[in-house]
Coordinates of C-alpha atoms in Angstrom, one line a residue:
X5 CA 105.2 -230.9 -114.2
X6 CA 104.0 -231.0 -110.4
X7 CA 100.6 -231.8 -109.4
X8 CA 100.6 -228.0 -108.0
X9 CA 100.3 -226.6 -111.4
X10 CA 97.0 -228.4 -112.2
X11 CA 95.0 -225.9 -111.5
X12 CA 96.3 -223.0 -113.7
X13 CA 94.4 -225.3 -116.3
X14 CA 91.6 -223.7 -114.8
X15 CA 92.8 -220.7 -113.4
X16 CA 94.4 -219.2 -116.5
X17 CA 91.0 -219.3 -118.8
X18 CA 89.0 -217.7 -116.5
X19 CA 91.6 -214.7 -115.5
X20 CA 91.6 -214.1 -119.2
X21 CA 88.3 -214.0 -119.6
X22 CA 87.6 -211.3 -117.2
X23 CA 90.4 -209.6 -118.5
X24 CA 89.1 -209.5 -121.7
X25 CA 85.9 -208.6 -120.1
X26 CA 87.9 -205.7 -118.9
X27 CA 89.3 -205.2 -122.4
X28 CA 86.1 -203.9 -123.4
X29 CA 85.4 -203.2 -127.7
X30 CA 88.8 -203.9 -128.7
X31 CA 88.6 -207.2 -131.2
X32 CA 92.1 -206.9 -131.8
X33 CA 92.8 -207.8 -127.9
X34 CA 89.7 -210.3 -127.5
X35 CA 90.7 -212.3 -130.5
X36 CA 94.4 -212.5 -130.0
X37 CA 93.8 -213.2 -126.3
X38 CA 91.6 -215.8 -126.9
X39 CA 94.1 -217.6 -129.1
X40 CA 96.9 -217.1 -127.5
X41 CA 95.4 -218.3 -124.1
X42 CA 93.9 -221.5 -126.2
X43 CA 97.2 -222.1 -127.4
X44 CA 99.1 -222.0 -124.6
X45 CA 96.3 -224.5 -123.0
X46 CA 97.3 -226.7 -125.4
X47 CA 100.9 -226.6 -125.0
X48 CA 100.4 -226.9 -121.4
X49 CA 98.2 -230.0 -122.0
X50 CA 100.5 -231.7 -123.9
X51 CA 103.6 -231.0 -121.7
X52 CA 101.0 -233.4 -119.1
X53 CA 100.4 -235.7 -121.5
X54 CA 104.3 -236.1 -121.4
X55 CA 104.7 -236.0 -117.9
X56 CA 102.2 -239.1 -117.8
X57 CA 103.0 -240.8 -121.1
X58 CA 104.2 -244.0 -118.7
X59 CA 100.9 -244.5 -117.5
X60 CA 101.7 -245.6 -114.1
X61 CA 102.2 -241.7 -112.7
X62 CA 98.9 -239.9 -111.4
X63 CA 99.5 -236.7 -110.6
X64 CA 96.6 -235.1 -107.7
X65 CA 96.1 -231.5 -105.8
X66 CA 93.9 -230.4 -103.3
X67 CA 92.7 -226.9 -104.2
X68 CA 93.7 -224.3 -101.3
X69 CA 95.3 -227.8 -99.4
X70 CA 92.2 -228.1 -97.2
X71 CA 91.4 -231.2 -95.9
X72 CA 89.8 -234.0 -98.0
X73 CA 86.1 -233.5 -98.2
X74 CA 86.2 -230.2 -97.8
X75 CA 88.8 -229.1 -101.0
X76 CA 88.4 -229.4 -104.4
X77 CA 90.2 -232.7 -105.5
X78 CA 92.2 -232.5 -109.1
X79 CA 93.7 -235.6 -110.5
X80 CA 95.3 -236.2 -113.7
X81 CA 96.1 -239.6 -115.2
X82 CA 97.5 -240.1 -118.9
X83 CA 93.5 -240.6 -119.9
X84 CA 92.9 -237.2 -118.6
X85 CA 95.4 -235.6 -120.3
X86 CA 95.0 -237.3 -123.6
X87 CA 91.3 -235.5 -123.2
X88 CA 92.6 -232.3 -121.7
X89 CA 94.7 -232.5 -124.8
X90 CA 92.7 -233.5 -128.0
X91 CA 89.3 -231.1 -126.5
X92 CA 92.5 -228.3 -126.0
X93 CA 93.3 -228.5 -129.8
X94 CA 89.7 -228.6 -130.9
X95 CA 88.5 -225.9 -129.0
X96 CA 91.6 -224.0 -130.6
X97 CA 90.8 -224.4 -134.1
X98 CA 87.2 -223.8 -133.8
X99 CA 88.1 -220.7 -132.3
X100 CA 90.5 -220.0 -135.5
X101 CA 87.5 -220.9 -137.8
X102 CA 85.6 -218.0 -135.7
X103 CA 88.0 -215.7 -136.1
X104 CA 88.6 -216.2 -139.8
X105 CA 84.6 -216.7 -140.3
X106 CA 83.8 -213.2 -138.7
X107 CA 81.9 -215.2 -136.0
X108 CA 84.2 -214.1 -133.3
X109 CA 83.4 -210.5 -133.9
X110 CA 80.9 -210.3 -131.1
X111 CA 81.5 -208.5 -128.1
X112 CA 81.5 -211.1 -125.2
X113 CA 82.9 -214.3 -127.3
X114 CA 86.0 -214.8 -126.6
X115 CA 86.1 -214.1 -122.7
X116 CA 82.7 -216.6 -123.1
X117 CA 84.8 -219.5 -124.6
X118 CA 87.5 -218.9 -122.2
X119 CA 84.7 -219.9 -119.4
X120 CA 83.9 -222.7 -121.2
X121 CA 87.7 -224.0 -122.0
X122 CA 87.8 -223.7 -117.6
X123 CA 84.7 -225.8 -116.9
X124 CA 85.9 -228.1 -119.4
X125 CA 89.5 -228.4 -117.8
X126 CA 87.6 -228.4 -114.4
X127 CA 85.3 -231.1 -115.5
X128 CA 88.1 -233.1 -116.8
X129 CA 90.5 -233.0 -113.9
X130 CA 88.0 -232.9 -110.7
X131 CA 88.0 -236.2 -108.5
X132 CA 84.7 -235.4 -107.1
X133 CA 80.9 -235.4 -108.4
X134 CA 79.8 -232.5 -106.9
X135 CA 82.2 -230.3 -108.6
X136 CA 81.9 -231.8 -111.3
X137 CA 78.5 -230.9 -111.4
X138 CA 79.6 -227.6 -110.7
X139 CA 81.9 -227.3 -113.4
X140 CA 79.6 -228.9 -115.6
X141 CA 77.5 -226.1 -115.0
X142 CA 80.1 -223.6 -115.7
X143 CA 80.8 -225.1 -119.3
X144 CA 77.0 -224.6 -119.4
X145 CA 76.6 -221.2 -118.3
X146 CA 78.4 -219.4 -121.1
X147 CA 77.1 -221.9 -123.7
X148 CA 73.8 -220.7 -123.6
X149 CA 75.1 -216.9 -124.1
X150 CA 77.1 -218.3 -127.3
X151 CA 74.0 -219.5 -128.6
X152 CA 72.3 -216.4 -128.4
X153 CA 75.6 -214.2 -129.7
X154 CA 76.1 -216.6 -132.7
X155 CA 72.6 -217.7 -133.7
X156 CA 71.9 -219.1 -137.2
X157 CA 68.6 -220.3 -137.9
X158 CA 66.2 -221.3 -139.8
X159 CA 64.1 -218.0 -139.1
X160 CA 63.1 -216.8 -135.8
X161 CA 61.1 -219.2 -134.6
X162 CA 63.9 -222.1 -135.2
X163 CA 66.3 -219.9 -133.5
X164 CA 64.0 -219.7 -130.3
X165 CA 62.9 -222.7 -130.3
X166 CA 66.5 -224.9 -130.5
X167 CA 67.5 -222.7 -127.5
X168 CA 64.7 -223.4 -125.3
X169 CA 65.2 -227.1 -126.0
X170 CA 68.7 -227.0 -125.4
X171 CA 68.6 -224.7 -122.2
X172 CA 65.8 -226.5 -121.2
X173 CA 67.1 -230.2 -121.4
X174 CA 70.4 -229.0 -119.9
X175 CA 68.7 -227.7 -116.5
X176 CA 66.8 -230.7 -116.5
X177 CA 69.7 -232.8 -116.4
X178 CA 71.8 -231.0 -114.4
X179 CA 68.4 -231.1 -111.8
X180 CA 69.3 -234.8 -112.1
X181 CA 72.6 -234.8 -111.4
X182 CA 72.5 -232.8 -108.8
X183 CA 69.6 -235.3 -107.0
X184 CA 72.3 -238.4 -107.9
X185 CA 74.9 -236.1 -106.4
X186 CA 72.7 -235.6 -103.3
X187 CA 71.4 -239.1 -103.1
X188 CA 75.9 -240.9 -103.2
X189 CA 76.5 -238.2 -100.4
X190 CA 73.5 -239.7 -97.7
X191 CA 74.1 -243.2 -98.8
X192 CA 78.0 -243.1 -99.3
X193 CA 78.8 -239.9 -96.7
X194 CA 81.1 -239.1 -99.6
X195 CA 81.2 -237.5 -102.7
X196 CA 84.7 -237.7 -103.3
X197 CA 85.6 -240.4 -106.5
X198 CA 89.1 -241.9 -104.6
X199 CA 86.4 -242.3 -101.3
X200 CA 83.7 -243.9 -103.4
X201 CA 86.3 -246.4 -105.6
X202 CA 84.3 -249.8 -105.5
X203 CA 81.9 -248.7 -103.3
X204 CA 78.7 -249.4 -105.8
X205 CA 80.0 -253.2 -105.9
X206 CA 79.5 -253.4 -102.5
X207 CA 76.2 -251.1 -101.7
X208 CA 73.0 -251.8 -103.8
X209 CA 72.3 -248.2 -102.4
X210 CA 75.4 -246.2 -103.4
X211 CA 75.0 -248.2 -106.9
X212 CA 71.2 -246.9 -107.6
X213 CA 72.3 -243.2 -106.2
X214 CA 75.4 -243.3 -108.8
X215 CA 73.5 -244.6 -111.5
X216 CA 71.2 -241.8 -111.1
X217 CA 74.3 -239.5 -111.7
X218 CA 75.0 -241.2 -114.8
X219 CA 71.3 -241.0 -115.9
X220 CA 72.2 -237.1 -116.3
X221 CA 75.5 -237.7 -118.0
X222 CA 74.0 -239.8 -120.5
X223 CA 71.7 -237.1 -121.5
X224 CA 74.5 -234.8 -121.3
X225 CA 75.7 -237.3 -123.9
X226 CA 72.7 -237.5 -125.5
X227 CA 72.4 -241.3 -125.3
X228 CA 69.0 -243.1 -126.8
X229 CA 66.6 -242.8 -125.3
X230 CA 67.1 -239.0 -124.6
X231 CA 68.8 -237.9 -127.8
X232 CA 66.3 -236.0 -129.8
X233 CA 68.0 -232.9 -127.9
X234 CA 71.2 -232.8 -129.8
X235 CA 69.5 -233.5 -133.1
X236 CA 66.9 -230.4 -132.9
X237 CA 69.2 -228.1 -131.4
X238 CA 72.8 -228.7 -133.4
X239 CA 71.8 -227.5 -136.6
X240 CA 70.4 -224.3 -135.6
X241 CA 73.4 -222.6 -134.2
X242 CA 76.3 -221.1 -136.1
X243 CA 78.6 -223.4 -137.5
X244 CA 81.5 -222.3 -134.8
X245 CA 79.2 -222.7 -131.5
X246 CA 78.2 -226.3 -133.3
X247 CA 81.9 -227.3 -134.1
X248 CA 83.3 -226.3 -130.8
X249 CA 79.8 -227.7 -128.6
X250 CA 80.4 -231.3 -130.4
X251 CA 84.1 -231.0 -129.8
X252 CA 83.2 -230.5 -126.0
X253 CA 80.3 -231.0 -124.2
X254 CA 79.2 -234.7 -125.3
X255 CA 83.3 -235.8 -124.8
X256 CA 83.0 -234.4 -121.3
X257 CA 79.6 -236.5 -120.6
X258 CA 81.4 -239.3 -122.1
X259 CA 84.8 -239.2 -119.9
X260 CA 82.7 -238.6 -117.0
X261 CA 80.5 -242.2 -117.5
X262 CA 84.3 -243.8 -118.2
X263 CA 86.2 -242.5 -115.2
X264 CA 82.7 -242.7 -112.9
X265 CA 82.1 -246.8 -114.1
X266 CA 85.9 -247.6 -113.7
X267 CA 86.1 -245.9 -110.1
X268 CA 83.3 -246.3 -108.2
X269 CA 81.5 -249.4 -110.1
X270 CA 85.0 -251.1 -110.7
X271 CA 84.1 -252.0 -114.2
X272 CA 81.1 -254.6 -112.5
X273 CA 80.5 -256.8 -115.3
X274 CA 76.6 -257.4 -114.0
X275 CA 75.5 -254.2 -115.6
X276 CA 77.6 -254.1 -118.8
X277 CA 74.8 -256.1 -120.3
X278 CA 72.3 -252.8 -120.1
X279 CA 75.2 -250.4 -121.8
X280 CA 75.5 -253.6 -124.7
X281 CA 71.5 -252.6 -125.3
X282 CA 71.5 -249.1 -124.8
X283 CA 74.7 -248.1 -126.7
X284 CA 74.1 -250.3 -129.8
X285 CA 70.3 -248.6 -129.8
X286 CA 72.0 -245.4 -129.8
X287 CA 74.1 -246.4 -133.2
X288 CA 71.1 -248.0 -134.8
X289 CA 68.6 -245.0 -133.9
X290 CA 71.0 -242.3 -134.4
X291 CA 72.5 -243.2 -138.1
X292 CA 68.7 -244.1 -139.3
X293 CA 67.9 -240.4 -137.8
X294 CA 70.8 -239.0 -139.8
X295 CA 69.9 -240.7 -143.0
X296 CA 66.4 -239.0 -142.8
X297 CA 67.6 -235.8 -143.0
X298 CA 67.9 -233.5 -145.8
X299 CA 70.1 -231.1 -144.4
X300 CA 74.1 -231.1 -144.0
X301 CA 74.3 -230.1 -140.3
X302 CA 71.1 -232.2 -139.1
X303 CA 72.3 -234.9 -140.5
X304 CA 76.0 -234.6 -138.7
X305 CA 74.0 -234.3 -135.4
X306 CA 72.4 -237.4 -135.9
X307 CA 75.3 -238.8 -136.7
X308 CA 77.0 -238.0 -133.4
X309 CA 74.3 -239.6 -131.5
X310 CA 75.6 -243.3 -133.4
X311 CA 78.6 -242.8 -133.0
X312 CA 78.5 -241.3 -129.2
X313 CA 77.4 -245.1 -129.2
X314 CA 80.0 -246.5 -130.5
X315 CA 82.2 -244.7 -128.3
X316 CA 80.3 -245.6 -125.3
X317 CA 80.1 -249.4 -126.0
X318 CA 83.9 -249.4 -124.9
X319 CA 82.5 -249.0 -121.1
X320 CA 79.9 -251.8 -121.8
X321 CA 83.2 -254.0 -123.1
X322 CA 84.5 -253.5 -120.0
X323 CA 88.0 -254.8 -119.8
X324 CA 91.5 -253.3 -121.3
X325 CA 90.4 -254.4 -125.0
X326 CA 87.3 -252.5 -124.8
X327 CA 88.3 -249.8 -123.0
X328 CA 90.9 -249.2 -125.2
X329 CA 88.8 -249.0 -128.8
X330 CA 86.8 -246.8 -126.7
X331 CA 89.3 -244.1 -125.9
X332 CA 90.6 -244.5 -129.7
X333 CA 87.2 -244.0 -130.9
X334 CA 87.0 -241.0 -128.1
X335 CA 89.7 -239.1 -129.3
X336 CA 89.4 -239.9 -133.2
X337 CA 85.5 -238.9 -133.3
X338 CA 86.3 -235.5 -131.2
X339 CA 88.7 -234.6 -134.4
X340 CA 86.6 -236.0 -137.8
X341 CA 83.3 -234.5 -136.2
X342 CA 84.3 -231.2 -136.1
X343 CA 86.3 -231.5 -139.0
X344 CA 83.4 -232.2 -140.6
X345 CA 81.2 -229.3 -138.9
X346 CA 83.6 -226.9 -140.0
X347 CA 84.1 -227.9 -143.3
X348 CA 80.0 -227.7 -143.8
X349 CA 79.7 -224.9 -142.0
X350 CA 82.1 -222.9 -144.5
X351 CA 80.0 -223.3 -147.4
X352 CA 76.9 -222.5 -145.3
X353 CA 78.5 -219.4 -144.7
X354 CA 79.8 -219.1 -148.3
X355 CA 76.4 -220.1 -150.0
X356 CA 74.1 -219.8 -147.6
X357 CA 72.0 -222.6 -145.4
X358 CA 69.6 -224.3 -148.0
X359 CA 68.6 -228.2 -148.3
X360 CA 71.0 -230.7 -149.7
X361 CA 70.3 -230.3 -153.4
X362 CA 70.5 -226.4 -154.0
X363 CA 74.0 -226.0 -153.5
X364 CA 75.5 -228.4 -155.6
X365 CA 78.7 -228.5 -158.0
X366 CA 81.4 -227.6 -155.2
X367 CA 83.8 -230.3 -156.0
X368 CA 84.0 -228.0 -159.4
X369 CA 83.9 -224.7 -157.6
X370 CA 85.6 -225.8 -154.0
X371 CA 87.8 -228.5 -154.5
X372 CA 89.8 -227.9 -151.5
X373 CA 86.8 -228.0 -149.5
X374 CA 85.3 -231.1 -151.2
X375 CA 88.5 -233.0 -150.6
X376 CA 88.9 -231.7 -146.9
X377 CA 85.2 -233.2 -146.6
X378 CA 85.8 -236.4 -148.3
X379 CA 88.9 -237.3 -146.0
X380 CA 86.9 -236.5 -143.0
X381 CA 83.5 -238.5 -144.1
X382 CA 85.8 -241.3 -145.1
X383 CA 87.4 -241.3 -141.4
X384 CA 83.9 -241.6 -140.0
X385 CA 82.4 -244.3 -142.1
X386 CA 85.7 -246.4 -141.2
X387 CA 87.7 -246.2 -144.7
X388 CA 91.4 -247.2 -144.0
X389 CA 94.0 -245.8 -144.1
X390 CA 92.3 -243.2 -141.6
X391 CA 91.7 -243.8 -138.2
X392 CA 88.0 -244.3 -138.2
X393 CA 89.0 -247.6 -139.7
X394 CA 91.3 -248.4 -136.5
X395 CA 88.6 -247.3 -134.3
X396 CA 85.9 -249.6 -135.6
X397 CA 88.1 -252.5 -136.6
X398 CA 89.4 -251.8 -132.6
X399 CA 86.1 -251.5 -131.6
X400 CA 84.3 -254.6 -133.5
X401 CA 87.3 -257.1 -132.4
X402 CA 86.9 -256.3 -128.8
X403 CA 83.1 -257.3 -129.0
X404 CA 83.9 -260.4 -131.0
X405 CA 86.5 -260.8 -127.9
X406 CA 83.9 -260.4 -125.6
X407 CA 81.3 -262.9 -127.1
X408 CA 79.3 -259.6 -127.9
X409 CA 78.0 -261.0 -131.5
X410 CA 75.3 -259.1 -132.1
X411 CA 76.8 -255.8 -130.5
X412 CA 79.8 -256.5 -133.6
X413 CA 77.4 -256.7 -136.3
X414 CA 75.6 -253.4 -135.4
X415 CA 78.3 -251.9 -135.4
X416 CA 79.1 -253.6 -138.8
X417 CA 76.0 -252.3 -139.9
X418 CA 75.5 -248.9 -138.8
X419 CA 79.3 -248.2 -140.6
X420 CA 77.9 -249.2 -143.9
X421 CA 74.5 -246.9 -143.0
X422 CA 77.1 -243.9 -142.2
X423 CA 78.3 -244.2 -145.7
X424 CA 74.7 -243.6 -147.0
X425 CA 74.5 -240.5 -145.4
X426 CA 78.3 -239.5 -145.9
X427 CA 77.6 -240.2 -149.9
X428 CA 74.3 -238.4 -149.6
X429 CA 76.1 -235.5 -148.6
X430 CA 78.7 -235.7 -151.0
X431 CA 76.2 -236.4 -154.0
X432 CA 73.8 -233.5 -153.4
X433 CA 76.8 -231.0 -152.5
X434 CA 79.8 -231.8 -154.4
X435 CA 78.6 -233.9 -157.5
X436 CA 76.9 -232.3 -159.9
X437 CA 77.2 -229.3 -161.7
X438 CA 77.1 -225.6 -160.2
X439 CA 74.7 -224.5 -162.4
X440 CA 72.3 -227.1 -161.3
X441 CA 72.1 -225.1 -157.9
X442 CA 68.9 -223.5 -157.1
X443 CA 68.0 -220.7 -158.9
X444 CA 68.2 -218.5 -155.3
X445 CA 72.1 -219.6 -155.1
X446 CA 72.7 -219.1 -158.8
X447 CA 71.3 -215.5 -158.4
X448 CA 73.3 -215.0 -155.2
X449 CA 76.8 -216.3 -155.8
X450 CA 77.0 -217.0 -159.8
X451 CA 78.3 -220.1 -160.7
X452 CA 82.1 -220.2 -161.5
X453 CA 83.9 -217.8 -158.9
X454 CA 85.2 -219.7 -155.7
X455 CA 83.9 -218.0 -152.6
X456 CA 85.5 -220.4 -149.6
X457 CA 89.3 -218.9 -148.8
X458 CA 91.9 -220.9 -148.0
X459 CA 92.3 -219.8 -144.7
X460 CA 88.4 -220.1 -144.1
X461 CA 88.9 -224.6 -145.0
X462 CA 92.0 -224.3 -143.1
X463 CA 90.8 -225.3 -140.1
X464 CA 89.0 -228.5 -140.7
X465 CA 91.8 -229.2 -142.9
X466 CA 94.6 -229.5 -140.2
X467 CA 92.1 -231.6 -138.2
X468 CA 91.0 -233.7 -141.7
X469 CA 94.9 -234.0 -141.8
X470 CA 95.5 -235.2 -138.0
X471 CA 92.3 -238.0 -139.2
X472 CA 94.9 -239.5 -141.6
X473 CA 98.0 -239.2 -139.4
X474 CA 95.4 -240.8 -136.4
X475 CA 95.2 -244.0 -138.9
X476 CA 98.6 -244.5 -140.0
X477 CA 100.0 -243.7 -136.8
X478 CA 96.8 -245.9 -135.5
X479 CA 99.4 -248.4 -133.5
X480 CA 100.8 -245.7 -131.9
X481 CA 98.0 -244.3 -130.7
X482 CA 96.2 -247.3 -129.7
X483 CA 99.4 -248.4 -127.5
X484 CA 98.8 -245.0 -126.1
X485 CA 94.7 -245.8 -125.5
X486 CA 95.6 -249.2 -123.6
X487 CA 98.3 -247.8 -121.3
X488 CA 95.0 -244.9 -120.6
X489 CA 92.5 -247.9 -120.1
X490 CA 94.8 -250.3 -117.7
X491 CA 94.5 -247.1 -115.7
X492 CA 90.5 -247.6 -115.5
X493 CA 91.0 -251.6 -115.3
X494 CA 93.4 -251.1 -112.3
X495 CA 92.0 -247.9 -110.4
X496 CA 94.5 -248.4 -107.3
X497 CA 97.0 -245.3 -108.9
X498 CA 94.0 -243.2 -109.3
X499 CA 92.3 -243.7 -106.0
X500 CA 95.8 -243.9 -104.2
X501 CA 96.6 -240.0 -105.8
X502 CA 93.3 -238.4 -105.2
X503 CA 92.9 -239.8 -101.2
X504 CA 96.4 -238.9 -100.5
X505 CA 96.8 -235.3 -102.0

């Protein structure tokens, strides 16, 4: 692959979605272009991840060849294409669970998510912060039109008021990172990433403006302190717009704080000590949030505010190790998490969305489903052989590596926490008898007919089964993550690509 065919990772999604704009009613054509555009994203993805698999190629392109500063700046190392890759494949699946739900029916869906896949690409690939702020905002823009095509609430008043806070939270951030953006440019004269490499180690000025930038990004990532976001908005959309937001827009946040720290901070170990406080909060606050709840999907979005901080305490272990746990744990939590939304969300749309407790028995009535969701929820507590295991285990060495004592035993901790809540879910929903369901969902759905297909658990299946190959396969894959993290130890490949395109 040549770095002149970077951009058709952008370029392709957003032709297809106005030509499925152009398409008009016809589901047939808006569901099978959608796919088919999602898959060959994929395959394109993973050709890159080929072409880059050595870890010392970079591949860069300025948009339109205009001069530096003025085009837009695309670079690829293997850490972006391992992303482009995994967030490629989720997006596709989720996209399969909509079809086969009925939740990709709507009109304007598929040319939507096509939008998104672009300013996820974009977002992915750019070298500079202003557009990535600008393709931030284009993931953005047709997320809050999925919310409102794909709604499931708790009633009308949930509905409006989990968009509002999401919509809400979202401009205010992106008011924030466009201030950060605004404040590198007058104190850098730059907003290109290769331009700005190292430059907050040596200006206390540049340092403060960036750190503003990733201010936003962490509430993009919905990092304690400013979390409570993703917890009351998460649960109130349909399970497809859930799955394929948490397969997306946090892992874009969280790429963005990796590349940003490793390039223009150079991994500056005098900060690292804020990230060991603020991402170990994040597991503590986040897990105790999620055991709280009483409801399947709440309690999964609490859940990815812990373990956004595990993912995150790879930056603050600066240093190949770290880094490397980090990207493991990137690319394993992108897979279980949606796994795991998918799974829940089809028995909410098999039984309904009621408490944990009413629907109950499904082990008996679903076993497919139950096991699909036990594999998954296993993976994210850190049960071997899966690769949440090889991402903790990863994860907990590096600290202990990195004198980080205290950051290892949270982490310790918060796992055996996360297998509170994973058994809570699996005691109230799959235990039990289905009889001992509510009287609503006995009256509804009966007790002994199976109402999840096969090719509605599909989806979270292939993904529960890529958890398991993630685990055994785990060396591979982590020799993979550190060839991705000594390109963010040693920048020089990076920077060299994106100055010279």
């Amino acid at each position: 692959m040549t770095a002149d065919l970077i951009p058709f990772f952008v370029i392709v999604p957003l032709l297809a979605a106005g030509v499925l704009v152009l398409a008009g009613n016809s589901q047939r054509i808006g569901k099978a272009g959608l796919l088919a555009v999602l898959g060959a994203d994929v395959v394109w993805a993973v050709w890159l991840l080929a072409t880059l698999l050595d870890g010392d190629t970079v591949l860069a392109h300025r948009i339109g060849l205009w001069p530096t500063g003025v085009a837009i700046p695309f670079a690829a190392d293997l850490f972006t294409a391992l992303m482009l890759t995994v967030t490629g494949f989720v997006t596709l699946v989720t996209c399969w669970f909509g079809v086969v739900s009925g939740q990709a029916e709507k009109r304007y869906f598929s040319p939507l998510v096509l939008v998104l896949t672009a300013g996820c690409n974009g977002a992915l690939l750019t070298a500079d912060l202003f557009n990535l702020f600008v393709f931030v905002e284009v993931m953005l823009l047709p997320s809050y039109a999925l919310i409102i095509l794909a709604h499931r609430g708790r009633g009308r008043l949930m509905q409006v008021t989990s968009s509002r806070i999401y919509v809400s939270v979202n401009l205010l951030a992106s008011t924030i990172f466009l201030a950060g953006v605004g404040l590198v440019y007058g104190t850098a004269g730059t907003v290109n990433v290769g331009e700005l490499a190292g430059r907050a180690a040596e200006s206390t000025a540049v340092a403060v403006s960036v750190a503003v930038v990733l201010s936003a990004l962490a509430v993009k990532a919905a990092v304690v302190p400013v979390h409570g976001w993703l917890a009351r908005t998460y649960p109130f959309m349909s399970p497809t717009v859930t799955a394929l937001f948490s397969g997306l827009h946090t892992k874009v946040a969280v790429y963005a704080i990796y590349r940003i720290y490793a390039v223009i901070f150079d991994g500056m170990a005098q900060y690292l000590w804020i990230g060991v406080v603020v991402f170990s909060a994040s597991m503590v606050i986040g897990v105790l949030g999620a055991v709280g709840e009483r409801d399947a999907r709440a309690i999964l979005a609490y859940s990815t505010v812990s373990q956004i901080g595990y993912i995150l305490l790879g930056v603050a272990l600066f240093g190949v190790v770290g880094l490397t746990a980090g990207i493991f744990y990137l690319l394993h939590h992108t897979v279980v998490k949606v796994s795991l939304f998918l799974s829940t969300g089809a028995v909410e749309l098999a039984y309904g969305r009621h408490p944990l407790g009413e629907v109950t028995g499904l082990l008996r009535r679903e076993p497919l489903t139950a096991v699909v969701f036990f594999v998954a929820a296993l993976s994210l507590t850190g049960i071997p052989p899966f690769s949440g295991f090889v991402a903790k285990l990863a994860l907990i060495l590096a600290a202990l590596e990195e004198q980080q004592i205290a950051a290892a035993l949270v982490a310790v901790g918060v796992s055996l926490f996360t297998l509170l809540y994973s058994l809570k879910i699996w005691g109230r929903m799959f235990l039990g008898r289905p009889e001992d369901s509510s009287s609503e969902v006995v009256a509804a759905v009966g007790t002994k007919e199976r109402r999840i297909s096969v090719a509605l658990i599909a989806p979270a299946l292939v993904l529960a089964v890529i958890t398991l190959a993630f685990g055994v396969g785990g060396e591979l894959l982590l020799g993979v993550s550190a060839t991705a993290a000594d390109g963010l130890v040693d920048t020089s490949a990076f920077v060299a690509a994106v100055i010279s395109s």
